């Protein structure tokens, strides 16, 4: 079952949508908020909504939901959007809230910070759990043995209660998706994971497509400047000569090419910027760019094996990619 991609004629004014299992559609271009500096995400979110973004991607662990909530409140009060219902707001359950008795608490905390009465999409951020109160596990004893199946069942209750419209996951592999599917009474609406030309994740992407799970790509532009940059095996994706050649051919930037590739796949993209010109380009120029078959063939050849193209958590111990050492120096730059 391939997800409908409603974008027969994409224009700079029409953002395509992805249909979700169980009904509803998600705007395929969202505004990303990860790694924005304090004070910047408020202005960035407000500008993004003014420029036509209607999908905001957040998470409890980003520690900036209150800023985004302030922006949302103001754009509604100012009439930029008529009502909360005109926006699609996603947030994510962090690892310290995986215990069944804490799932609702984690959700409500995000909702309170965002100033909303419901979330359109709530994702389990990673398929691992930390002990309550721990934001970042740096030792094995800070990991918590909570089955993802139990956490998922607790998330389903959020839908029943009307706090959340759709639930999904983030950074899940196929085996973990199957575990959730085996016990789920509500469909996995979305899997958000890192994917871009160096880390195309074809098998995972195709599994999601064939099971009706929408895909949202994070780190679409490679995350070359993120907190893990010291441990990237690949140079910045925006410096790739093939991407540069395609950008020059179309008279655009590598950033736009990378985002347009993701949108074309199809999947949702959530680029982050706090610069008004870039925020606008990440929507309007991406929608205007039509990559041809030659472009797509060249990009298909850029995929790298294993974690060689991974920019996000390539050595994180709580994902089993290195050993715990008691600090973060060996996996965060």
Tab-separated table of C-alpha atoms in Angstrom:
chain	number	residue	atom	x	y	z
A	1	UNK	CA	0.000	0.000	0.000
A	2	UNK	CA	1.778	3.116	-1.236
A	3	UNK	CA	0.883	6.340	0.491
A	4	UNK	CA	-0.851	8.889	-1.771
A	5	UNK	CA	1.303	11.906	-2.503
A	6	UNK	CA	-1.041	14.707	-3.401
A	7	UNK	CA	1.138	16.882	-5.557
A	8	UNK	CA	0.402	16.381	-9.248
A	9	UNK	CA	1.579	19.909	-10.027
A	10	UNK	CA	3.688	21.254	-7.201
A	11	UNK	CA	3.993	25.023	-7.161
A	12	UNK	CA	5.617	27.543	-4.863
A	13	UNK	CA	2.241	28.131	-3.245
A	14	UNK	CA	1.017	24.562	-2.827
A	15	UNK	CA	2.598	22.313	-0.241
A	16	UNK	CA	1.868	18.641	-0.973
A	17	UNK	CA	0.516	16.326	1.695
A	18	UNK	CA	1.050	12.736	2.760
A	19	UNK	CA	-1.991	10.635	3.574
A	20	UNK	CA	-1.830	8.897	6.942
A	21	UNK	CA	-3.300	5.511	7.852
A	22	UNK	CA	-6.631	5.914	9.564
A	23	UNK	CA	-7.378	9.183	7.765
A	24	UNK	CA	-5.912	12.656	7.771
A	25	UNK	CA	-3.105	14.251	5.799
A	26	UNK	CA	0.205	15.742	6.917
A	27	UNK	CA	1.861	18.684	5.139
A	28	UNK	CA	4.993	17.330	3.467
A	29	UNK	CA	7.081	20.412	4.255
A	30	UNK	CA	7.521	21.281	7.911
A	31	UNK	CA	9.616	23.685	9.930
A	32	UNK	CA	12.349	21.934	11.920
A	33	UNK	CA	13.328	23.208	15.363
A	34	UNK	CA	16.208	20.944	16.465
A	35	UNK	CA	19.458	22.703	17.460
A	36	UNK	CA	18.034	26.218	17.205
A	37	UNK	CA	19.699	28.560	19.699
A	38	UNK	CA	17.626	30.023	22.563
A	39	UNK	CA	15.652	32.998	21.326
A	40	UNK	CA	16.058	32.124	17.656
A	41	UNK	CA	13.415	29.428	17.299
A	42	UNK	CA	10.614	31.809	18.371
A	43	UNK	CA	11.383	34.256	15.562
A	44	UNK	CA	12.074	31.439	13.106
A	45	UNK	CA	8.790	29.673	13.824
A	46	UNK	CA	6.820	32.880	13.525
A	47	UNK	CA	8.472	33.763	10.214
A	48	UNK	CA	7.971	30.234	8.881
A	49	UNK	CA	4.231	30.383	9.564
A	50	UNK	CA	4.042	33.848	8.014
A	51	UNK	CA	5.718	32.413	4.901
A	52	UNK	CA	3.179	29.614	4.589
A	53	UNK	CA	4.531	26.719	6.647
A	54	UNK	CA	1.749	24.877	8.449
A	55	UNK	CA	3.707	21.930	9.859
A	56	UNK	CA	5.944	22.430	12.916
A	57	UNK	CA	8.234	19.608	14.075
A	58	UNK	CA	9.129	19.654	17.773
A	59	UNK	CA	10.304	17.367	20.582
A	60	UNK	CA	10.453	17.485	24.362
A	61	UNK	CA	14.236	17.051	24.340
A	62	UNK	CA	14.803	20.083	22.092
A	63	UNK	CA	14.052	22.228	25.151
A	64	UNK	CA	12.480	24.988	23.074
A	65	UNK	CA	8.800	24.048	22.934
A	66	UNK	CA	7.837	27.093	25.011
A	67	UNK	CA	9.379	29.426	22.409
A	68	UNK	CA	7.526	27.685	19.630
A	69	UNK	CA	4.346	27.821	21.696
A	70	UNK	CA	4.731	31.584	22.070
A	71	UNK	CA	5.075	31.935	18.291
A	72	UNK	CA	2.002	29.774	17.690
A	73	UNK	CA	-0.083	31.791	20.119
A	74	UNK	CA	0.947	35.054	18.484
A	75	UNK	CA	0.338	34.019	14.866
A	76	UNK	CA	-3.171	32.927	15.815
A	77	UNK	CA	-3.841	36.141	17.748
A	78	UNK	CA	-2.503	38.228	14.843
A	79	UNK	CA	-4.597	36.368	12.278
A	80	UNK	CA	-1.719	34.841	10.302
A	81	UNK	CA	-3.648	31.603	10.718
A	82	UNK	CA	-7.305	31.512	11.698
A	83	UNK	CA	-7.047	28.826	14.370
A	84	UNK	CA	-4.909	26.120	15.930
A	85	UNK	CA	-6.598	23.622	13.606
A	86	UNK	CA	-4.826	25.247	10.638
A	87	UNK	CA	-1.466	24.016	11.956
A	88	UNK	CA	0.053	20.550	12.114
A	89	UNK	CA	2.127	20.169	15.274
A	90	UNK	CA	4.349	17.164	15.911
A	91	UNK	CA	6.224	16.431	19.140
A	92	UNK	CA	8.120	13.453	20.476
A	93	UNK	CA	8.285	11.345	23.633
A	94	UNK	CA	11.779	11.345	25.115
A	95	UNK	CA	13.479	8.287	26.532
A	96	UNK	CA	13.012	9.249	30.204
A	97	UNK	CA	9.216	9.055	29.757
A	98	UNK	CA	8.972	5.533	28.320
A	99	UNK	CA	7.523	3.894	31.433
A	100	UNK	CA	3.799	3.468	30.942
A	101	UNK	CA	2.950	5.664	33.912
A	102	UNK	CA	5.106	8.494	32.515
A	103	UNK	CA	4.012	8.549	28.866
A	104	UNK	CA	0.999	10.776	29.518
A	105	UNK	CA	3.110	13.064	31.703
A	106	UNK	CA	5.665	13.509	28.935
A	107	UNK	CA	2.951	14.277	26.410
A	108	UNK	CA	1.196	16.764	28.671
A	109	UNK	CA	4.476	18.530	29.416
A	110	UNK	CA	5.055	19.073	25.693
A	111	UNK	CA	1.476	20.233	25.194
A	112	UNK	CA	1.759	22.678	28.076
A	113	UNK	CA	5.009	24.112	26.742
A	114	UNK	CA	3.515	24.416	23.262
A	115	UNK	CA	0.291	25.887	24.608
A	116	UNK	CA	-1.954	23.482	22.692
A	117	UNK	CA	-4.856	21.263	23.664
A	118	UNK	CA	-3.839	18.414	21.371
A	119	UNK	CA	-0.978	17.239	19.151
A	120	UNK	CA	-1.496	16.216	15.554
A	121	UNK	CA	1.312	13.651	15.721
A	122	UNK	CA	3.215	12.243	18.685
A	123	UNK	CA	6.278	10.091	18.047
A	124	UNK	CA	8.312	7.741	20.207
A	125	UNK	CA	11.628	9.540	19.668
A	126	UNK	CA	13.944	6.490	19.860
A	127	UNK	CA	13.333	2.774	20.518
A	128	UNK	CA	15.325	2.886	23.767
A	129	UNK	CA	14.491	3.990	27.311
A	130	UNK	CA	16.381	5.917	29.999
A	131	UNK	CA	15.640	5.830	33.710
A	132	UNK	CA	13.178	8.532	34.782
A	133	UNK	CA	14.792	11.951	35.140
A	134	UNK	CA	17.700	11.156	32.817
A	135	UNK	CA	17.911	13.299	29.691
A	136	UNK	CA	21.085	11.656	28.315
A	137	UNK	CA	22.325	8.215	29.350
A	138	UNK	CA	26.125	8.162	29.694
A	139	UNK	CA	26.350	4.822	31.519
A	140	UNK	CA	24.636	1.478	31.161
A	141	UNK	CA	22.884	1.825	34.536
A	142	UNK	CA	21.000	4.860	33.183
A	143	UNK	CA	19.283	2.696	30.594
A	144	UNK	CA	15.822	1.430	31.474
A	145	UNK	CA	14.329	-1.927	30.508
A	146	UNK	CA	10.969	-0.791	29.134
A	147	UNK	CA	9.672	-2.744	26.130
A	148	UNK	CA	8.696	-0.502	23.222
A	149	UNK	CA	5.474	-2.502	23.019
A	150	UNK	CA	4.432	-1.251	26.476
A	151	UNK	CA	5.288	2.338	25.631
A	152	UNK	CA	3.302	2.086	22.405
A	153	UNK	CA	0.216	0.786	24.202
A	154	UNK	CA	0.428	3.757	26.577
A	155	UNK	CA	0.670	6.093	23.574
A	156	UNK	CA	-2.475	4.551	22.094
A	157	UNK	CA	-4.344	5.688	25.202
A	158	UNK	CA	-3.370	9.283	24.387
A	159	UNK	CA	-5.336	8.941	21.151
A	160	UNK	CA	-8.317	7.481	23.008
A	161	UNK	CA	-8.207	10.427	25.398
A	162	UNK	CA	-8.136	12.972	22.581
A	163	UNK	CA	-4.728	14.376	23.502
A	164	UNK	CA	-3.136	13.156	20.269
A	165	UNK	CA	-4.620	12.607	16.801
A	166	UNK	CA	-1.956	10.282	15.382
A	167	UNK	CA	0.948	8.350	16.881
A	168	UNK	CA	4.138	7.125	15.322
A	169	UNK	CA	7.814	6.478	15.874
A	170	UNK	CA	11.194	7.983	15.112
A	171	UNK	CA	14.559	6.379	14.376
A	172	UNK	CA	13.017	2.887	14.267
A	173	UNK	CA	14.488	0.074	12.181
A	174	UNK	CA	12.365	-2.584	10.460
A	175	UNK	CA	12.683	-5.090	13.322
A	176	UNK	CA	11.411	-2.499	15.798
A	177	UNK	CA	8.549	-1.505	13.522
A	178	UNK	CA	7.510	-5.158	13.361
A	179	UNK	CA	7.508	-5.419	17.151
A	180	UNK	CA	5.138	-2.476	17.437
A	181	UNK	CA	2.947	-3.706	14.580
A	182	UNK	CA	2.552	-7.063	16.313
A	183	UNK	CA	0.774	-5.474	19.292
A	184	UNK	CA	-0.670	-2.256	17.861
A	185	UNK	CA	-4.386	-1.585	17.870
A	186	UNK	CA	-3.730	1.752	16.165
A	187	UNK	CA	-1.560	2.126	13.050
A	188	UNK	CA	1.942	3.556	13.052
A	189	UNK	CA	1.237	6.832	11.275
A	190	UNK	CA	4.833	7.866	10.623
A	191	UNK	CA	8.468	6.894	11.064
A	192	UNK	CA	10.847	9.858	11.201
A	193	UNK	CA	14.468	8.926	10.553
A	194	UNK	CA	17.687	10.220	9.027
A	195	UNK	CA	17.731	9.797	5.278
A	196	UNK	CA	19.457	11.715	2.509
A	197	UNK	CA	21.575	10.870	-0.575
A	198	UNK	CA	24.523	9.536	1.500
A	199	UNK	CA	22.211	7.514	3.790
A	200	UNK	CA	19.264	6.575	1.620
A	201	UNK	CA	17.910	3.750	3.780
A	202	UNK	CA	16.128	2.172	0.807
A	203	UNK	CA	15.043	-1.031	2.564
A	204	UNK	CA	13.615	0.861	5.551
A	205	UNK	CA	11.933	3.430	3.309
A	206	UNK	CA	10.358	0.749	1.130
A	207	UNK	CA	9.149	-1.180	4.174
A	208	UNK	CA	7.403	1.922	5.482
A	209	UNK	CA	5.872	2.615	2.065
A	210	UNK	CA	4.584	-0.936	1.686
A	211	UNK	CA	3.008	-0.870	5.161
A	212	UNK	CA	1.305	2.504	4.822
A	213	UNK	CA	3.691	4.273	7.226
A	214	UNK	CA	4.461	7.842	6.203
A	215	UNK	CA	8.138	8.826	6.310
A	216	UNK	CA	9.523	12.095	7.595
A	217	UNK	CA	13.202	12.690	6.876
A	218	UNK	CA	15.384	14.403	9.427
A	219	UNK	CA	18.920	15.616	8.660
A	220	UNK	CA	17.933	15.948	4.988
A	221	UNK	CA	20.866	18.258	4.276
A	222	UNK	CA	23.339	15.995	6.056
A	223	UNK	CA	23.690	17.740	9.391
A	224	UNK	CA	27.313	18.564	8.661
A	225	UNK	CA	27.437	21.114	11.484
A	226	UNK	CA	25.524	19.162	14.129
A	227	UNK	CA	26.784	18.224	17.593
A	228	UNK	CA	28.322	14.982	16.286
A	229	UNK	CA	30.362	16.521	13.442
A	230	UNK	CA	33.725	15.349	14.862
A	231	UNK	CA	32.646	11.765	14.281
A	232	UNK	CA	31.169	11.962	10.776
A	233	UNK	CA	32.867	9.618	8.327
A	234	UNK	CA	31.717	11.690	5.358
A	235	UNK	CA	32.346	15.349	4.465
A	236	UNK	CA	29.372	17.765	4.469
A	237	UNK	CA	26.761	16.564	2.004
A	238	UNK	CA	26.216	20.100	0.733
A	239	UNK	CA	29.839	20.040	-0.530
A	240	UNK	CA	29.314	16.933	-2.681
A	241	UNK	CA	30.360	17.672	-6.297
A	242	UNK	CA	27.434	15.750	-7.810
A	243	UNK	CA	24.929	17.691	-5.740
A	244	UNK	CA	26.775	20.888	-6.652
A	245	UNK	CA	26.642	20.004	-10.357
A	246	UNK	CA	22.887	19.403	-10.198
A	247	UNK	CA	22.374	22.659	-8.295
A	248	UNK	CA	24.352	24.606	-10.891
A	249	UNK	CA	22.370	22.983	-13.705
A	250	UNK	CA	19.095	24.195	-12.190
A	251	UNK	CA	20.407	27.553	-10.955
A	252	UNK	CA	19.775	26.774	-7.312
A	253	UNK	CA	21.656	25.749	-4.152
A	254	UNK	CA	22.754	22.292	-2.938
A	255	UNK	CA	20.382	22.693	0.029
A	256	UNK	CA	17.404	23.047	-2.313
A	257	UNK	CA	18.481	20.017	-4.371
A	258	UNK	CA	18.748	17.841	-1.268
A	259	UNK	CA	15.341	18.883	0.027
A	260	UNK	CA	13.681	18.495	-3.375
A	261	UNK	CA	15.110	14.965	-3.638
A	262	UNK	CA	13.490	14.062	-0.319
A	263	UNK	CA	10.143	15.575	-1.254
A	264	UNK	CA	10.168	13.741	-4.576
A	265	UNK	CA	10.689	10.305	-2.969
A	266	UNK	CA	8.023	11.018	-1.520
A	267	UNK	CA	8.425	11.851	2.146
A	268	UNK	CA	7.982	14.810	4.459
A	269	UNK	CA	10.938	17.128	5.013
A	270	UNK	CA	11.524	19.357	8.045
A	271	UNK	CA	14.388	21.751	7.225
A	272	UNK	CA	15.614	23.997	10.006
A	273	UNK	CA	16.773	27.580	9.526
A	274	UNK	CA	16.400	30.836	11.425
A	275	UNK	CA	17.245	33.018	8.411
A	276	UNK	CA	14.099	34.382	6.700
A	277	UNK	CA	15.532	34.071	3.188
A	278	UNK	CA	16.551	30.450	3.759
A	279	UNK	CA	13.244	29.613	5.453
A	280	UNK	CA	11.440	30.842	2.342
A	281	UNK	CA	13.806	29.033	-0.047
A	282	UNK	CA	13.379	25.783	1.874
A	283	UNK	CA	9.732	25.858	0.859
A	284	UNK	CA	9.227	27.909	-2.294
A	285	UNK	CA	12.437	27.053	-4.176
A	286	UNK	CA	12.127	23.398	-3.224
A	287	UNK	CA	8.580	23.254	-4.572
A	288	UNK	CA	9.642	24.976	-7.782
A	289	UNK	CA	12.558	22.627	-8.500
A	290	UNK	CA	11.780	19.677	-10.775
A	291	UNK	CA	14.603	17.134	-10.668
A	292	UNK	CA	14.800	15.063	-13.846
A	293	UNK	CA	15.551	11.362	-14.265
A	294	UNK	CA	19.232	12.037	-14.907
A	295	UNK	CA	19.475	13.990	-11.654
A	296	UNK	CA	17.756	11.210	-9.730
A	297	UNK	CA	20.013	8.545	-11.223
A	298	UNK	CA	23.120	10.462	-10.231
A	299	UNK	CA	21.831	10.987	-6.682
A	300	UNK	CA	20.937	7.290	-6.387
A	301	UNK	CA	24.627	6.509	-6.870
A	302	UNK	CA	25.700	8.553	-3.841
A	303	UNK	CA	24.448	6.124	-1.184
A	304	UNK	CA	27.145	4.921	1.238
A	305	UNK	CA	27.398	1.582	3.084
A	306	UNK	CA	26.573	1.058	6.743
A	307	UNK	CA	26.964	4.156	8.884
A	308	UNK	CA	29.463	5.825	6.531
A	309	UNK	CA	26.829	8.327	5.444
A	310	UNK	CA	25.235	8.748	8.873
A	311	UNK	CA	25.480	12.230	10.380
A	312	UNK	CA	23.108	11.798	13.302
A	313	UNK	CA	24.264	9.576	16.204
A	314	UNK	CA	26.964	7.617	14.318
A	315	UNK	CA	28.682	6.608	17.596
A	316	UNK	CA	25.982	6.991	20.238
A	317	UNK	CA	26.367	4.273	22.915
A	318	UNK	CA	22.697	4.051	23.847
A	319	UNK	CA	22.087	2.957	20.259
A	320	UNK	CA	24.763	0.277	20.580
A	321	UNK	CA	27.237	2.129	18.322
A	322	UNK	CA	30.013	2.509	20.928
A	323	UNK	CA	30.708	1.710	24.572
A	324	UNK	CA	29.554	3.834	27.501
A	325	UNK	CA	32.377	5.870	29.074
A	326	UNK	CA	30.553	8.019	31.636
A	327	UNK	CA	30.507	11.126	29.447
A	328	UNK	CA	29.575	12.231	25.920
A	329	UNK	CA	33.007	13.239	24.605
A	330	UNK	CA	33.409	10.246	22.334
A	331	UNK	CA	30.140	10.724	20.447
A	332	UNK	CA	29.123	14.373	20.795
A	333	UNK	CA	31.539	16.960	19.455
